[in-house]
Structures are given as C-alpha cells and as structure tokens.
Amino acid sequence: MPKHHITLKPQHSGGYLAILTDEHGNFVEFGKCQSEERDGKRHITGPSTRGLMGWVFDLWPIGGGLFHATVTDNRDWLIVFHDCETVMDAGQKCIEGWTNDVRTLESAEKRAAA
C-alpha cells in the first residue's frame, strides 16, 4: 500500500484545496491553490496553509485524463505522484493519487562541493 495520498477538490471560492496525508494520518493542507498557465499547460498550485508550513503543491495534466503532482518543501523533500486520476467523492469530482516516490533533495551547498 502506498504511503502518501493526495486529494485535490474545488472550493466554493473558485480555488482548490489539496490535502497530503501519510500512512500515519499526518497531513498538510494547501488551502489556497489556484489555476495558472505555465509551459503551455494548466497547473494548479499553492502553498501549504495548515500542517507543515513552507511546502508547495503543483499538479498538471499529462494526457489521457491523468495528472502528475508534486509536493515539496524546496529544501529537503520532494514527493512525486504519478498518474493521479479524477474520482467522485460525495458527488463531487476530485483528483486523487497515491505514491511511495519520496525523494531527498540535495542542498545547493552539497552540489557545489561535489
């Protein structure tokens, strides 16, 4: 069973709410996600607003109705969600993904020293 789960739901305000949870029930909320155009694709992105602060969520379409998402603290960790898909949750469309793809980021200082 994958250790990390991401869910993205539309909010009444026109924005989006993404929630990252781990196998222990810990979570990070990204409550101010917005849609933006980048590299010719529509991305939904936003900062963490509850739980661990300083994290960033990013999701974009990869074709065939699937999406790719990343969550990072831009310092130590990158969590990659491949093949997220649209599902129905309580009559509402949302995007959901599962992963074990957790990567450590090498600091700029370590890269320079190498």
CSV table of N, CA and C in Angstrom, one decimal:
chain,number,residue,atom,x,y,z
A,1,MET,N,0.9,-1.2,0.0
A,1,MET,CA,0.0,0.0,0.0
A,1,MET,C,0.9,1.2,0.0
A,2,PRO,N,0.6,2.2,-0.9
A,2,PRO,CA,1.4,3.4,-0.9
A,2,PRO,C,1.3,4.2,0.4
A,3,LYS,N,2.4,4.9,0.7
A,3,LYS,CA,2.4,5.6,2.0
A,3,LYS,C,1.9,7.0,2.0
A,4,HIS,N,1.8,7.6,0.8
A,4,HIS,CA,1.3,9.0,0.7
A,4,HIS,C,0.1,9.1,-0.3
A,5,HIS,N,-0.8,10.0,0.1
A,5,HIS,CA,-2.1,10.2,-0.6
A,5,HIS,C,-2.3,11.7,-0.8
A,6,ILE,N,-2.7,12.1,-2.0
A,6,ILE,CA,-3.0,13.5,-2.3
A,6,ILE,C,-4.4,13.5,-2.9
A,7,THR,N,-5.2,14.5,-2.4
A,7,THR,CA,-6.5,14.8,-2.9
A,7,THR,C,-6.6,16.3,-3.3
A,8,LEU,N,-7.2,16.6,-4.4
A,8,LEU,CA,-7.5,17.9,-4.8
A,8,LEU,C,-9.0,18.1,-5.1
A,9,LYS,N,-9.6,19.1,-4.4
A,9,LYS,CA,-11.0,19.3,-4.6
A,9,LYS,C,-11.2,20.8,-4.9
A,10,PRO,N,-12.2,21.1,-5.7
A,10,PRO,CA,-12.6,22.5,-5.9
A,10,PRO,C,-13.2,23.1,-4.7
A,11,GLN,N,-13.0,24.4,-4.5
A,11,GLN,CA,-13.7,25.1,-3.4
A,11,GLN,C,-14.7,26.0,-3.9
A,12,HIS,N,-15.7,26.4,-3.1
A,12,HIS,CA,-16.7,27.4,-3.5
A,12,HIS,C,-16.2,28.7,-3.9
A,13,SER,N,-15.0,29.1,-3.4
A,13,SER,CA,-14.4,30.4,-3.7
A,13,SER,C,-13.8,30.4,-5.1
A,14,GLY,N,-13.8,29.3,-5.8
A,14,GLY,CA,-13.2,29.2,-7.1
A,14,GLY,C,-11.8,28.7,-7.1
A,15,GLY,N,-11.2,28.6,-6.0
A,15,GLY,CA,-9.9,28.0,-5.9
A,15,GLY,C,-10.0,26.5,-5.6
A,16,TYR,N,-8.9,25.9,-5.1
A,16,TYR,CA,-8.8,24.5,-4.9
A,16,TYR,C,-8.2,24.2,-3.5
A,17,LEU,N,-8.5,23.1,-2.9
A,17,LEU,CA,-8.0,22.6,-1.7
A,17,LEU,C,-7.3,21.3,-2.0
A,18,ALA,N,-6.0,21.2,-1.7
A,18,ALA,CA,-5.2,19.9,-1.8
A,18,ALA,C,-4.9,19.5,-0.4
A,19,ILE,N,-4.9,18.2,-0.2
A,19,ILE,CA,-4.6,17.6,1.2
A,19,ILE,C,-3.6,16.4,0.9
A,20,LEU,N,-2.5,16.5,1.5
A,20,LEU,CA,-1.5,15.5,1.5
A,20,LEU,C,-1.6,14.7,2.8
A,21,THR,N,-1.7,13.4,2.8
A,21,THR,CA,-1.7,12.6,4.1
A,21,THR,C,-0.7,11.5,3.9
A,22,ASP,N,-0.1,11.1,5.1
A,22,ASP,CA,0.8,10.0,5.0
A,22,ASP,C,0.2,8.8,5.7
A,23,GLU,N,0.9,7.7,5.8
A,23,GLU,CA,0.4,6.4,6.3
A,23,GLU,C,0.0,6.5,7.8
A,24,HIS,N,0.5,7.5,8.5
A,24,HIS,CA,0.2,7.7,9.9
A,24,HIS,C,-0.9,8.7,10.2
A,25,GLY,N,-1.5,9.2,9.1
A,25,GLY,CA,-2.6,10.2,9.3
A,25,GLY,C,-2.2,11.6,9.4
A,26,ASN,N,-0.9,11.9,9.4
A,26,ASN,CA,-0.4,13.3,9.4
A,26,ASN,C,-0.8,13.9,8.1
A,27,PHE,N,-1.0,15.2,8.1
A,27,PHE,CA,-1.5,15.9,6.9
A,27,PHE,C,-0.9,17.2,6.7
A,28,VAL,N,-0.9,17.7,5.4
A,28,VAL,CA,-0.5,19.1,5.1
A,28,VAL,C,-1.6,19.6,4.2
A,29,GLU,N,-2.2,20.7,4.5
A,29,GLU,CA,-3.3,21.3,3.7
A,29,GLU,C,-2.7,22.4,2.8
A,30,PHE,N,-3.2,22.5,1.6
A,30,PHE,CA,-2.9,23.5,0.7
A,30,PHE,C,-4.2,24.2,0.3
A,31,GLY,N,-4.6,25.1,1.1
A,31,GLY,CA,-6.0,25.7,1.0
A,31,GLY,C,-6.2,26.8,0.1
A,32,LYS,N,-5.1,27.3,-0.5
A,32,LYS,CA,-5.2,28.5,-1.4
A,32,LYS,C,-4.7,28.2,-2.8
A,33,CYS,N,-4.9,27.0,-3.3
A,33,CYS,CA,-4.4,26.6,-4.6
A,33,CYS,C,-5.2,27.4,-5.7
A,34,GLN,N,-4.5,27.8,-6.7
A,34,GLN,CA,-5.1,28.5,-7.9
A,34,GLN,C,-4.6,27.9,-9.2
A,35,SER,N,-5.4,28.1,-10.2
A,35,SER,CA,-5.0,27.6,-11.5
A,35,SER,C,-4.2,28.7,-12.2
A,36,GLU,N,-3.1,28.2,-12.9
A,36,GLU,CA,-2.3,29.2,-13.7
A,36,GLU,C,-1.8,28.4,-14.9
A,37,GLU,N,-1.4,29.2,-15.9
A,37,GLU,CA,-0.9,28.7,-17.2
A,37,GLU,C,0.6,28.7,-17.1
A,38,ARG,N,1.3,27.6,-17.3
A,38,ARG,CA,2.7,27.5,-17.3
A,38,ARG,C,3.2,26.5,-18.3
A,39,ASP,N,4.2,26.9,-19.1
A,39,ASP,CA,4.7,26.0,-20.1
A,39,ASP,C,3.6,25.3,-21.0
A,40,GLY,N,2.6,26.1,-21.3
A,40,GLY,CA,1.5,25.7,-22.2
A,40,GLY,C,0.6,24.7,-21.5
A,41,LYS,N,0.7,24.5,-20.2
A,41,LYS,CA,-0.2,23.6,-19.5
A,41,LYS,C,-0.9,24.4,-18.3
A,42,ARG,N,-2.1,23.9,-18.0
A,42,ARG,CA,-2.8,24.5,-16.8
A,42,ARG,C,-2.3,23.7,-15.6
A,43,HIS,N,-1.7,24.5,-14.7
A,43,HIS,CA,-1.2,24.0,-13.4
A,43,HIS,C,-2.1,24.4,-12.3
A,44,ILE,N,-2.3,23.6,-11.3
A,44,ILE,CA,-3.0,24.0,-10.1
A,44,ILE,C,-1.9,24.0,-9.0
A,45,THR,N,-1.6,25.1,-8.4
A,45,THR,CA,-0.5,25.2,-7.4
A,45,THR,C,-0.9,26.1,-6.2
A,46,GLY,N,-0.2,25.8,-5.1
A,46,GLY,CA,-0.4,26.6,-3.9
A,46,GLY,C,0.5,26.2,-2.8
A,47,PRO,N,0.6,27.2,-1.8
A,47,PRO,CA,1.4,26.9,-0.6
A,47,PRO,C,0.7,26.2,0.4
A,48,SER,N,1.4,25.5,1.3
A,48,SER,CA,0.7,24.9,2.5
A,48,SER,C,0.1,26.0,3.4
A,49,THR,N,-1.0,25.7,3.9
A,49,THR,CA,-1.8,26.6,4.8
A,49,THR,C,-2.1,26.0,6.2
A,50,ARG,N,-1.8,24.7,6.3
A,50,ARG,CA,-2.1,24.1,7.6
A,50,ARG,C,-1.2,22.8,7.7
A,51,GLY,N,-0.7,22.5,8.8
A,51,GLY,CA,0.2,21.3,9.0
A,51,GLY,C,1.6,21.8,8.8
A,52,LEU,N,2.4,21.2,8.1
A,52,LEU,CA,3.8,21.7,7.8
A,52,LEU,C,3.8,22.9,6.9
A,53,MET,N,4.3,24.0,7.4
A,53,MET,CA,4.3,25.2,6.6
A,53,MET,C,5.6,25.2,5.7
A,54,GLY,N,5.5,26.0,4.6
A,54,GLY,CA,6.6,26.1,3.7
A,54,GLY,C,6.7,25.1,2.6
A,55,TRP,N,5.6,24.3,2.5
A,55,TRP,CA,5.5,23.3,1.4
A,55,TRP,C,4.7,23.9,0.2
A,56,VAL,N,5.0,23.3,-1.0
A,56,VAL,CA,4.3,23.8,-2.2
A,56,VAL,C,3.7,22.6,-3.0
A,57,PHE,N,2.5,22.7,-3.4
A,57,PHE,CA,1.8,21.7,-4.2
A,57,PHE,C,1.7,22.2,-5.6
A,58,ASP,N,1.9,21.2,-6.6
A,58,ASP,CA,1.8,21.6,-8.0
A,58,ASP,C,1.2,20.3,-8.7
A,59,LEU,N,0.2,20.6,-9.6
A,59,LEU,CA,-0.5,19.5,-10.3
A,59,LEU,C,-0.7,20.0,-11.8
A,60,TRP,N,-0.5,19.1,-12.7
A,60,TRP,CA,-0.7,19.4,-14.1
A,60,TRP,C,-1.1,18.2,-14.9
A,61,PRO,N,-1.9,18.3,-16.0
A,61,PRO,CA,-2.3,17.2,-16.8
A,61,PRO,C,-1.2,16.6,-17.6
A,62,ILE,N,-1.2,15.2,-17.7
A,62,ILE,CA,-0.2,14.5,-18.5
A,62,ILE,C,-0.8,13.8,-19.7
A,63,GLY,N,-2.2,13.9,-19.9
A,63,GLY,CA,-2.8,13.3,-21.0
A,63,GLY,C,-3.6,12.1,-20.6
A,64,GLY,N,-4.6,11.7,-21.4
A,64,GLY,CA,-5.4,10.5,-21.1
A,64,GLY,C,-6.2,10.6,-19.9
A,65,GLY,N,-6.5,11.8,-19.4
A,65,GLY,CA,-7.3,12.0,-18.2
A,65,GLY,C,-6.5,11.9,-16.9
A,66,LEU,N,-5.2,11.8,-17.0
A,66,LEU,CA,-4.3,11.6,-15.9
A,66,LEU,C,-3.6,12.9,-15.6
A,67,PHE,N,-3.1,13.0,-14.3
A,67,PHE,CA,-2.4,14.2,-13.8
A,67,PHE,C,-1.1,13.7,-13.1
A,68,HIS,N,-0.2,14.6,-13.1
A,68,HIS,CA,1.1,14.4,-12.3
A,68,HIS,C,1.1,15.5,-11.2
A,69,ALA,N,1.5,15.2,-10.0
A,69,ALA,CA,1.6,16.1,-8.9
A,69,ALA,C,2.9,16.0,-8.2
A,70,THR,N,3.3,17.1,-7.7
A,70,THR,CA,4.5,17.1,-6.8
A,70,THR,C,4.2,17.9,-5.5
A,71,VAL,N,4.8,17.5,-4.4
A,71,VAL,CA,4.7,18.3,-3.2
A,71,VAL,C,6.1,18.4,-2.7
A,72,THR,N,6.6,19.6,-2.3
A,72,THR,CA,8.0,19.8,-1.9
A,72,THR,C,8.1,20.9,-0.9
A,73,ASP,N,9.1,20.8,0.0
A,73,ASP,CA,9.5,21.8,0.9
A,73,ASP,C,10.6,22.7,0.3
A,74,ASN,N,11.0,22.4,-1.0
A,74,ASN,CA,12.1,23.1,-1.7
A,74,ASN,C,13.4,23.1,-0.9
A,75,ARG,N,13.6,22.2,0.0
A,75,ARG,CA,14.8,22.2,0.8
A,75,ARG,C,15.3,20.8,1.0
A,76,ASP,N,14.4,19.9,1.5
A,76,ASP,CA,14.9,18.5,1.8
A,76,ASP,C,14.1,17.4,1.1
A,77,TRP,N,12.8,17.7,0.8
A,77,TRP,CA,11.9,16.6,0.3
A,77,TRP,C,11.1,16.9,-1.0
A,78,LEU,N,10.9,15.9,-1.8
A,78,LEU,CA,10.1,16.0,-3.0
A,78,LEU,C,9.3,14.7,-3.0
A,79,ILE,N,7.9,14.9,-3.0
A,79,ILE,CA,7.0,13.7,-3.1
A,79,ILE,C,6.4,13.8,-4.5
A,80,VAL,N,6.5,12.7,-5.3
A,80,VAL,CA,6.0,12.7,-6.7
A,80,VAL,C,4.9,11.8,-6.8
A,81,PHE,N,3.8,12.3,-7.4
A,81,PHE,CA,2.6,11.5,-7.6
A,81,PHE,C,2.4,11.3,-9.1
A,82,HIS,N,2.6,10.1,-9.6
A,82,HIS,CA,2.4,9.7,-11.0
A,82,HIS,C,1.0,9.3,-11.2
A,83,ASP,N,0.4,9.6,-12.3
A,83,ASP,CA,-0.9,9.0,-12.7
A,83,ASP,C,-2.0,9.3,-11.7
A,84,CYS,N,-2.2,10.5,-11.3
A,84,CYS,CA,-3.3,10.9,-10.5
A,84,CYS,C,-4.6,10.9,-11.4
A,85,GLU,N,-5.7,10.5,-10.8
A,85,GLU,CA,-6.9,10.4,-11.7
A,85,GLU,C,-8.1,11.1,-11.0
A,86,THR,N,-9.1,11.4,-11.9
A,86,THR,CA,-10.3,12.0,-11.4
A,86,THR,C,-11.2,10.9,-10.8
A,87,VAL,N,-11.8,11.2,-9.6
A,87,VAL,CA,-12.7,10.3,-9.0
A,87,VAL,C,-13.9,11.1,-8.4
A,88,MET,N,-14.9,10.4,-8.1
A,88,MET,CA,-16.1,11.1,-7.4
A,88,MET,C,-16.0,10.9,-5.9
A,89,ASP,N,-16.2,11.9,-5.2
A,89,ASP,CA,-16.2,11.9,-3.7
A,89,ASP,C,-17.4,12.6,-3.2
A,90,ALA,N,-18.3,11.9,-2.7
A,90,ALA,CA,-19.6,12.5,-2.2
A,90,ALA,C,-20.3,13.4,-3.2
A,91,GLY,N,-20.3,12.8,-4.5
A,91,GLY,CA,-20.9,13.5,-5.6
A,91,GLY,C,-20.1,14.6,-6.2
A,92,GLN,N,-18.9,14.8,-5.8
A,92,GLN,CA,-18.0,15.9,-6.2
A,92,GLN,C,-16.8,15.3,-6.9
A,93,LYS,N,-16.5,15.9,-8.1
A,93,LYS,CA,-15.3,15.5,-8.8
A,93,LYS,C,-14.0,15.9,-8.1
A,94,CYS,N,-13.1,15.1,-7.9
A,94,CYS,CA,-11.8,15.5,-7.3
A,94,CYS,C,-10.7,14.7,-8.0
A,95,ILE,N,-9.5,15.0,-7.7
A,95,ILE,CA,-8.3,14.3,-8.3
A,95,ILE,C,-7.6,13.7,-7.1
A,96,GLU,N,-7.2,12.4,-7.3
A,96,GLU,CA,-6.6,11.7,-6.2
A,96,GLU,C,-5.4,10.9,-6.8
A,97,GLY,N,-4.4,10.8,-5.9
A,97,GLY,CA,-3.2,10.0,-6.3
A,97,GLY,C,-2.6,9.4,-5.0
A,98,TRP,N,-1.8,8.3,-5.3
A,98,TRP,CA,-1.1,7.6,-4.2
A,98,TRP,C,0.3,7.4,-4.7
A,99,THR,N,1.3,7.4,-3.7
A,99,THR,CA,2.7,7.2,-4.1
A,99,THR,C,3.5,6.7,-2.9
A,100,ASN,N,4.7,6.1,-3.3
A,100,ASN,CA,5.8,5.8,-2.4
A,100,ASN,C,7.0,6.5,-2.9
A,101,ASP,N,6.9,7.4,-3.9
A,101,ASP,CA,8.0,8.1,-4.5
A,101,ASP,C,8.3,9.3,-3.7
A,102,VAL,N,9.2,9.2,-2.7
A,102,VAL,CA,9.6,10.3,-1.9
A,102,VAL,C,11.1,10.4,-2.1
A,103,ARG,N,11.5,11.6,-2.5
A,103,ARG,CA,12.9,11.8,-2.8
A,103,ARG,C,13.5,12.8,-1.9
A,104,THR,N,14.8,12.7,-1.6
A,104,THR,CA,15.5,13.7,-0.8
A,104,THR,C,16.2,14.7,-1.8
A,105,LEU,N,16.1,15.9,-1.5
A,105,LEU,CA,16.8,16.9,-2.3
A,105,LEU,C,18.2,17.2,-1.8
A,106,GLU,N,19.1,17.4,-2.7
A,106,GLU,CA,20.5,17.7,-2.4
A,106,GLU,C,20.6,19.2,-2.3
A,107,SER,N,21.1,19.7,-1.2
A,107,SER,CA,21.3,21.1,-1.0
A,107,SER,C,22.2,21.7,-2.0
A,108,ALA,N,22.1,23.0,-2.3
A,108,ALA,CA,23.0,23.7,-3.2
A,108,ALA,C,24.4,23.7,-2.7
A,109,GLU,N,24.6,23.7,-1.4
A,109,GLU,CA,26.0,23.6,-0.9
A,109,GLU,C,26.6,22.3,-1.2
A,110,LYS,N,25.8,21.2,-1.0
A,110,LYS,CA,26.4,19.8,-1.3
A,110,LYS,C,26.7,19.7,-2.8
A,111,ARG,N,25.8,20.2,-3.7
A,111,ARG,CA,26.0,20.2,-5.1
A,111,ARG,C,27.3,20.9,-5.5
A,112,ALA,N,27.5,22.1,-4.9
A,112,ALA,CA,28.7,22.9,-5.2
A,112,ALA,C,30.0,22.2,-4.7
A,113,ALA,N,29.9,21.5,-3.6
A,113,ALA,CA,31.1,20.8,-3.1
A,113,ALA,C,31.5,19.6,-3.9
A,114,ALA,N,30.5,19.1,-4.6
A,114,ALA,CA,30.8,17.8,-5.4
A,114,ALA,C,31.6,18.0,-6.6
